[in-house]
mmCIF file of C-alpha atoms in Angstrom:
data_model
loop_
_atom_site.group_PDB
_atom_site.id
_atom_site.type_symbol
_atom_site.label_atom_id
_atom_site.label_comp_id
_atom_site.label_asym_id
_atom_site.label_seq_id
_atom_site.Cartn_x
_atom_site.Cartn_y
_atom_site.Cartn_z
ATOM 1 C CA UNK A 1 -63.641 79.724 -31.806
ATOM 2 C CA UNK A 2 -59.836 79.534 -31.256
ATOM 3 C CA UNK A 3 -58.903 78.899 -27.388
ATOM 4 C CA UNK A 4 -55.929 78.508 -25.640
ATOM 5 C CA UNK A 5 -55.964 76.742 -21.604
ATOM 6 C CA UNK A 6 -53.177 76.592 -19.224
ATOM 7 C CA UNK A 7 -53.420 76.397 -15.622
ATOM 8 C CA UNK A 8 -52.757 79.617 -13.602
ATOM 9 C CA UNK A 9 -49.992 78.583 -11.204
ATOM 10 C CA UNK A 10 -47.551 76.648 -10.836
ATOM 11 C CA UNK A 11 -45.018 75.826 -7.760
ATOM 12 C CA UNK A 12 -41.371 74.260 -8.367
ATOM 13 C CA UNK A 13 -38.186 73.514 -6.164
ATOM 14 C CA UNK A 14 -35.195 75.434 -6.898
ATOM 15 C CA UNK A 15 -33.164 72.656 -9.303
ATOM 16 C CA UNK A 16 -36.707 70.308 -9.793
ATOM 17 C CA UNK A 17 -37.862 70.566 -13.282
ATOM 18 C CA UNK A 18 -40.990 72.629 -14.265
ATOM 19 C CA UNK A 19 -43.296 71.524 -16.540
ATOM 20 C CA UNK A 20 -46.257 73.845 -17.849
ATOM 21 C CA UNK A 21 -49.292 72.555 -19.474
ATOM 22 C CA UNK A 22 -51.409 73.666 -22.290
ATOM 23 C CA UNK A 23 -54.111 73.008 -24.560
ATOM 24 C CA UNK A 24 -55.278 74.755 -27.832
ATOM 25 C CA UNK A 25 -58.417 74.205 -29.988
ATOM 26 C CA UNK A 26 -57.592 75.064 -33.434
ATOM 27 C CA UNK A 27 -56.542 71.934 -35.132
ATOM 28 C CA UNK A 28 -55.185 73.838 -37.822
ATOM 29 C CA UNK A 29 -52.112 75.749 -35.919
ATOM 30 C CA UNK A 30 -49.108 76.000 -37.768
ATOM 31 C CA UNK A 31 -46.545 77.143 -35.251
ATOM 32 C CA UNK A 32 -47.299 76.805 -31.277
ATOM 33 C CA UNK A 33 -45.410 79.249 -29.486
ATOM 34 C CA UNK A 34 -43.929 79.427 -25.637
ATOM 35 C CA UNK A 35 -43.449 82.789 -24.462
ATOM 36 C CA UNK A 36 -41.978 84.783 -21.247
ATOM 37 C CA UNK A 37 -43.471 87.629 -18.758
ATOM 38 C CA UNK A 38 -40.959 89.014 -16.223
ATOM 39 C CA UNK A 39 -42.787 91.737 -14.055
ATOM 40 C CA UNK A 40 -42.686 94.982 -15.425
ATOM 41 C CA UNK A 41 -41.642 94.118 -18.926
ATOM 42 C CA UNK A 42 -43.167 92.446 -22.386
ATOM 43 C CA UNK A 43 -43.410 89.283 -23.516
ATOM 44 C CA UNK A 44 -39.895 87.124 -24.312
ATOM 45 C CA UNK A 45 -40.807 84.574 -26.897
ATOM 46 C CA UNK A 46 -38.896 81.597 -25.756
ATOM 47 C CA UNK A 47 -39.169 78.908 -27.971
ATOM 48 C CA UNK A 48 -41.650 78.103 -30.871
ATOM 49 C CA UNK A 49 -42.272 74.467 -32.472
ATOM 50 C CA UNK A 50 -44.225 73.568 -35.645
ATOM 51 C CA UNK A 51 -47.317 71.634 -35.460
ATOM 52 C CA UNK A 52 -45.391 68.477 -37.717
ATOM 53 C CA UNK A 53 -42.711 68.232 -34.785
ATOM 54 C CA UNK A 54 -43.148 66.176 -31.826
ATOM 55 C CA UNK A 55 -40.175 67.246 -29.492
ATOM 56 C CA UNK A 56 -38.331 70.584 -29.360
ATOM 57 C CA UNK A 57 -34.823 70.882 -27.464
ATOM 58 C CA UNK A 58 -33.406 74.093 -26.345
ATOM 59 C CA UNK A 59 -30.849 74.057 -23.570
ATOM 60 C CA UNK A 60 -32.983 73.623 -20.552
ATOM 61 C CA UNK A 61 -36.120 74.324 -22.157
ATOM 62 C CA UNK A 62 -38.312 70.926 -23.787
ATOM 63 C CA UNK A 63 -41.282 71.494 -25.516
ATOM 64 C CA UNK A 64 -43.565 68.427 -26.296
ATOM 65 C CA UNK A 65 -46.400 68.619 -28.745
ATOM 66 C CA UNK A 66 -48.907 65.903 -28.596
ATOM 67 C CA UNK A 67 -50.791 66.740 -31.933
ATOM 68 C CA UNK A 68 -53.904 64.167 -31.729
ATOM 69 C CA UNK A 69 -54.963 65.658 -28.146
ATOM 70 C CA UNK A 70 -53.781 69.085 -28.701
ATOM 71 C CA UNK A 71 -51.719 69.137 -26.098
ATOM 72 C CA UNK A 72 -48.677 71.375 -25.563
ATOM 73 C CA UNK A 73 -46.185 71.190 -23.012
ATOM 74 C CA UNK A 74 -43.180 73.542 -21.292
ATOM 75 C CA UNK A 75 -40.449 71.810 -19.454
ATOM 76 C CA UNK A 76 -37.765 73.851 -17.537
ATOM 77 C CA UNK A 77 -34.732 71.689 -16.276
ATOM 78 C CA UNK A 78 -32.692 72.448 -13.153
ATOM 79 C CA UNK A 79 -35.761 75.522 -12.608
ATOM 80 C CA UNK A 80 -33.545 78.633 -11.399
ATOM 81 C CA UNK A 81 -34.774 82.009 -9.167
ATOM 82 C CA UNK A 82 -34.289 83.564 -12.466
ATOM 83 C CA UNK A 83 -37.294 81.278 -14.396
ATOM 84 C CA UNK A 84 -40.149 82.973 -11.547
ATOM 85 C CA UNK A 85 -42.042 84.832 -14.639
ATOM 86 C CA UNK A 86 -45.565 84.187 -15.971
ATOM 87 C CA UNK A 87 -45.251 81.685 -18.785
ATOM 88 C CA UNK A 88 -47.787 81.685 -22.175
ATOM 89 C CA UNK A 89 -48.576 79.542 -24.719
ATOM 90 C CA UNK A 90 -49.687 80.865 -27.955
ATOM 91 C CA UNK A 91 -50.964 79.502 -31.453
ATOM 92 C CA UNK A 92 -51.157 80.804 -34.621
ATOM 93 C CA UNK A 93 -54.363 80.688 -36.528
ATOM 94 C CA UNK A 94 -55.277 79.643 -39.992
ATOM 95 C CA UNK A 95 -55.933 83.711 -40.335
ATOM 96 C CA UNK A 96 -52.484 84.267 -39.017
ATOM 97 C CA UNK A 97 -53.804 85.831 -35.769
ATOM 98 C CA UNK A 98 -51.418 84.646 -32.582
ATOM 99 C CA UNK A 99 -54.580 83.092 -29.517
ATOM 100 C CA UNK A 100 -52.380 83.556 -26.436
ATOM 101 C CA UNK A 101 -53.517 81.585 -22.931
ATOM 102 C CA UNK A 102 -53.834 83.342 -19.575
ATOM 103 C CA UNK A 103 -50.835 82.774 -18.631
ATOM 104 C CA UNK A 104 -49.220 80.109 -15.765
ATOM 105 C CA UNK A 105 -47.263 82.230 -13.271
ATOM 106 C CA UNK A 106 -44.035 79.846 -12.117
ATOM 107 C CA UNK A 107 -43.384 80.492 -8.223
ATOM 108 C CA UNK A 108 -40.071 79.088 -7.302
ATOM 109 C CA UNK A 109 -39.326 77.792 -3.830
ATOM 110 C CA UNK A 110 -36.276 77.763 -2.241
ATOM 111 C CA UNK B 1 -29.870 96.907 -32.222
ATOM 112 C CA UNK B 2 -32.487 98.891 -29.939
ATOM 113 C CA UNK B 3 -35.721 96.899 -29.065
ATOM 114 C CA UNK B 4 -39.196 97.851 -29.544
ATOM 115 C CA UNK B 5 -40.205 101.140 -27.885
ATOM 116 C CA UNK B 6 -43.577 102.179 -26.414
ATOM 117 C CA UNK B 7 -44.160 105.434 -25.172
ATOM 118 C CA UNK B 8 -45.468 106.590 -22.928
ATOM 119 C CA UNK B 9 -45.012 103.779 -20.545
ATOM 120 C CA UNK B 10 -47.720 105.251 -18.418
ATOM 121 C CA UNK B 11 -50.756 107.107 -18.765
ATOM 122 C CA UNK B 12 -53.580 108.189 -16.540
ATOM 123 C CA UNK B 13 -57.009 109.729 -18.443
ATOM 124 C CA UNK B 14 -60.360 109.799 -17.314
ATOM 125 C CA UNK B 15 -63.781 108.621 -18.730
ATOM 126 C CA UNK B 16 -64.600 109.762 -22.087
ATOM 127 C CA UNK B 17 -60.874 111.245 -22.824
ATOM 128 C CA UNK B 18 -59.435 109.844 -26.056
ATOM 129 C CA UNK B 19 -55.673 108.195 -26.207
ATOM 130 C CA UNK B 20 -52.630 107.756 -28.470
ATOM 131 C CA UNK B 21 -49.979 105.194 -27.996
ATOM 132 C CA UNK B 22 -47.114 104.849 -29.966
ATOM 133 C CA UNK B 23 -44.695 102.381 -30.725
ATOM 134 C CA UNK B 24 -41.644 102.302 -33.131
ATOM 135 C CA UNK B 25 -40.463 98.851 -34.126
ATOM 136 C CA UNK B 26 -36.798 97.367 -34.177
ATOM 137 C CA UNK B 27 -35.173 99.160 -36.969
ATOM 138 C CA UNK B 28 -35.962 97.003 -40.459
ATOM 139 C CA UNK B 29 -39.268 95.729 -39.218
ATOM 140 C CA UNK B 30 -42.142 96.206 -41.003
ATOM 141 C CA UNK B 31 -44.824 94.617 -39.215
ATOM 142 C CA UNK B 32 -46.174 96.172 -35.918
ATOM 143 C CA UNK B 33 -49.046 94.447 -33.809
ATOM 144 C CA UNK B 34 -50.997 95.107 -30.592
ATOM 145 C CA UNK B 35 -52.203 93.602 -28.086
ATOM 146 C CA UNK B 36 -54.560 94.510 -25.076
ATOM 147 C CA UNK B 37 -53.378 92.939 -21.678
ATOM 148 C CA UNK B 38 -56.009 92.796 -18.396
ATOM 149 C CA UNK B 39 -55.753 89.964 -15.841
ATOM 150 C CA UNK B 40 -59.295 89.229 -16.513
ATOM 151 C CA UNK B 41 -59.266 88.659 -20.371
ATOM 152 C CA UNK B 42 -55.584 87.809 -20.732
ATOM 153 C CA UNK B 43 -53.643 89.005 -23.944
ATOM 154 C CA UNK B 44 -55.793 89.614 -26.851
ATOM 155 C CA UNK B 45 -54.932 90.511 -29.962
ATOM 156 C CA UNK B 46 -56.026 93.748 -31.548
ATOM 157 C CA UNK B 47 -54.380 94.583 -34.917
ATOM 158 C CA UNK B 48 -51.695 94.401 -36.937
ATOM 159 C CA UNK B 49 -50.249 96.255 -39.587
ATOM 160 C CA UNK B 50 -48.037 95.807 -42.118
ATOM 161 C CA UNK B 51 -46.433 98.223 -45.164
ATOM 162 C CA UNK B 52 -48.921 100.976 -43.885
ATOM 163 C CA UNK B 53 -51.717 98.442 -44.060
ATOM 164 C CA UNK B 54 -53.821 97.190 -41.470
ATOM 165 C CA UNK B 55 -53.320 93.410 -42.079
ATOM 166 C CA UNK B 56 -55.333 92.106 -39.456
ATOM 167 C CA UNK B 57 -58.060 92.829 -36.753
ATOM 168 C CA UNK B 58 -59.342 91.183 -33.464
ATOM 169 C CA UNK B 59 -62.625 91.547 -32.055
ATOM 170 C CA UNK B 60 -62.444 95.240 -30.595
ATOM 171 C CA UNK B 61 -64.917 97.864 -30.938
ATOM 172 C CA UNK B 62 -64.354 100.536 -33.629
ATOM 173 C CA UNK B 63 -63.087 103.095 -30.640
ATOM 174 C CA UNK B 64 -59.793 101.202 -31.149
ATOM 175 C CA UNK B 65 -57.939 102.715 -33.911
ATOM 176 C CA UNK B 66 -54.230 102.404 -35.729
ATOM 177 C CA UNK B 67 -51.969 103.296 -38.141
ATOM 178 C CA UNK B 68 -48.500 103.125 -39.003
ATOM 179 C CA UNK B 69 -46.652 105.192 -40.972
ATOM 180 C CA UNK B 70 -44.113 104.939 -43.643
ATOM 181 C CA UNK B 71 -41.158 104.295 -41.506
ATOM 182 C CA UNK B 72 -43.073 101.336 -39.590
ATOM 183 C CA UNK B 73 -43.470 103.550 -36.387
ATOM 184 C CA UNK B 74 -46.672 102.586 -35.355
ATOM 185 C CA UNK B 75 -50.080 104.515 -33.414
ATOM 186 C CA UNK B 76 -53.118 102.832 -31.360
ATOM 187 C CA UNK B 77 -55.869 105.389 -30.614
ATOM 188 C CA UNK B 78 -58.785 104.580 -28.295
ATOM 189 C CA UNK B 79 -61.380 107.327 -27.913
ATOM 190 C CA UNK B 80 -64.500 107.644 -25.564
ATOM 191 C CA UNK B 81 -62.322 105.598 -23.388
ATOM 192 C CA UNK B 82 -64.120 103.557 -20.964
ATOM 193 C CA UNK B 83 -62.762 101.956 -17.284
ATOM 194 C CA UNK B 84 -62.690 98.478 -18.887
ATOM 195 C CA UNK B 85 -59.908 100.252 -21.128
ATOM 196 C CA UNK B 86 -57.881 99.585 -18.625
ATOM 197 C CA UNK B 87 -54.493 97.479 -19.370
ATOM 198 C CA UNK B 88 -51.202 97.150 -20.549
ATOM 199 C CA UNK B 89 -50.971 97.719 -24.092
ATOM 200 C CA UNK B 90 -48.266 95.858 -25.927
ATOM 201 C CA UNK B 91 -46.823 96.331 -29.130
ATOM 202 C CA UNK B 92 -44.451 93.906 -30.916
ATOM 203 C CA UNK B 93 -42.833 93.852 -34.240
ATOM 204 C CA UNK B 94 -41.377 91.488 -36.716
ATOM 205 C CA UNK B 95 -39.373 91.153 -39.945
ATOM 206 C CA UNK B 96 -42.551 90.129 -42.343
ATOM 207 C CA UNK B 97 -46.244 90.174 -41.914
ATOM 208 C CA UNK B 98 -47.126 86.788 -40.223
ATOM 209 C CA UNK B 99 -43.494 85.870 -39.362
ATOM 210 C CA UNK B 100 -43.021 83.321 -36.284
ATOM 211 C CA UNK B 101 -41.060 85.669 -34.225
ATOM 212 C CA UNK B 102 -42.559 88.742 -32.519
ATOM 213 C CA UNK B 103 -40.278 90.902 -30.867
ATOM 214 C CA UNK B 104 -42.613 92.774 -27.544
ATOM 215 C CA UNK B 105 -41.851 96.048 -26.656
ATOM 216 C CA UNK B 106 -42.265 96.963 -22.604
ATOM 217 C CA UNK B 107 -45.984 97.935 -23.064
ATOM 218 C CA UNK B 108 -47.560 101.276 -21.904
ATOM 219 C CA UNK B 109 -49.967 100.930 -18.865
ATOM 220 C CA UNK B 110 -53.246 102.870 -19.424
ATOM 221 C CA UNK B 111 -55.433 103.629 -16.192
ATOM 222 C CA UNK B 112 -58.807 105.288 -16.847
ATOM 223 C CA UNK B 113 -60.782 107.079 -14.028
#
């Protein structure tokens, strides 16, 4: 079946870059999704990328997709205090349900 | 333009007890999903509905229930609840069945004793 993998933590420098890892399963994803957990609240989708794009640029967020290893990556430039949050990658499925990951919680050191 | 509500945001029942959740969907939304959040399982998708419909289903047992109603506001039931019930329950909504973008509301935290 569908399955998404990420690693559960993560430790960063303030003003290093993070980059968050993930893998998915289901060849067939249309849109691979990046989404946001501050404690105490929902998910905050970030950023999204479809599955015929390589490279997604948002401000400080980069998103790589690496289609032939289905491989999925976050990167945060500059990470700030503000970025500590549990981080999830999601796909969609050919029946249009969204497979989130466990979630990789960022810790940022001072 | 208000977010996605949940309410309650908490809720304590015991064993057995059965459970409503609501959530109402940013205004001109017509598809509401939900999703079941443990740290053991992760997020997993339960249902969605769309134009009163249920559109979609995950791999729950029957004792999780829904249905939304004609202005998109949207109700999970779980009956003969059990302690593995457990979690936050999130709801989010978006423009269109399927759409990219799903808007989460703040959850509601169930604890069964």
């Amino acid at each position: 079946g569908e399955d998404v993998e990420q690693s559960l933590f993560l430790s960063v420098r303030e003003g290093d870059s993070s980059v968050i890892n993930c893998t998915y399963t289901d060849s067939s994803s249309t849109y691979l999704y990046w989404y946001k957990q501050e404690p105490g609240a929902g998910l905050q989708l970030l950023t999204y990328i479809f599955s015929n794009m390589d490279m997604k640029q948002d401000q400080r967020l980069t998103v790589l997709l690496n289609k032939k290893d289905k491989h999925l990556s976050l990167r945060i430039a500059d990470t700030q205090t503000g970025d500590s949050a549990i981080y999830f990658c999601a796909e969609s499925t050919r029946d249009d349900k969204i497979i989130f990951g466990k979630g990789t919680r960022l810790h940022i050191l001072p | 333009k208000a977010g996605v509500t949940q309410t309650p945001r908490y809720l304590i029942k015991t064993r057995g007890q059965q459970v409503t959740l609501s959530c109402s969907p940013i205004s001109g939304h017509r598809s509401v999903s939900w999703y079941q959040q443990t740290p053991g399982q992760g997020l997993q998708f339960l249902f969605e509905y769309f134009s009163e419909t249920q559109r979609n289903k995950g791999n729950f047992p029957g004792r999780f229930s829904g249905r939304q109603f004609s202005n998109s506001r949207s109700e999970m039931n779980v009956s003969t609840l059990e302690l593995g019930d457990s979690a936050l329950y999130l709801c989010a909504s978006s423009p269109e069945a399927a759409d990219n973008e799903q808007f989460f509301g703040p959850g509601t935290r169930l604890t069964v004793l």
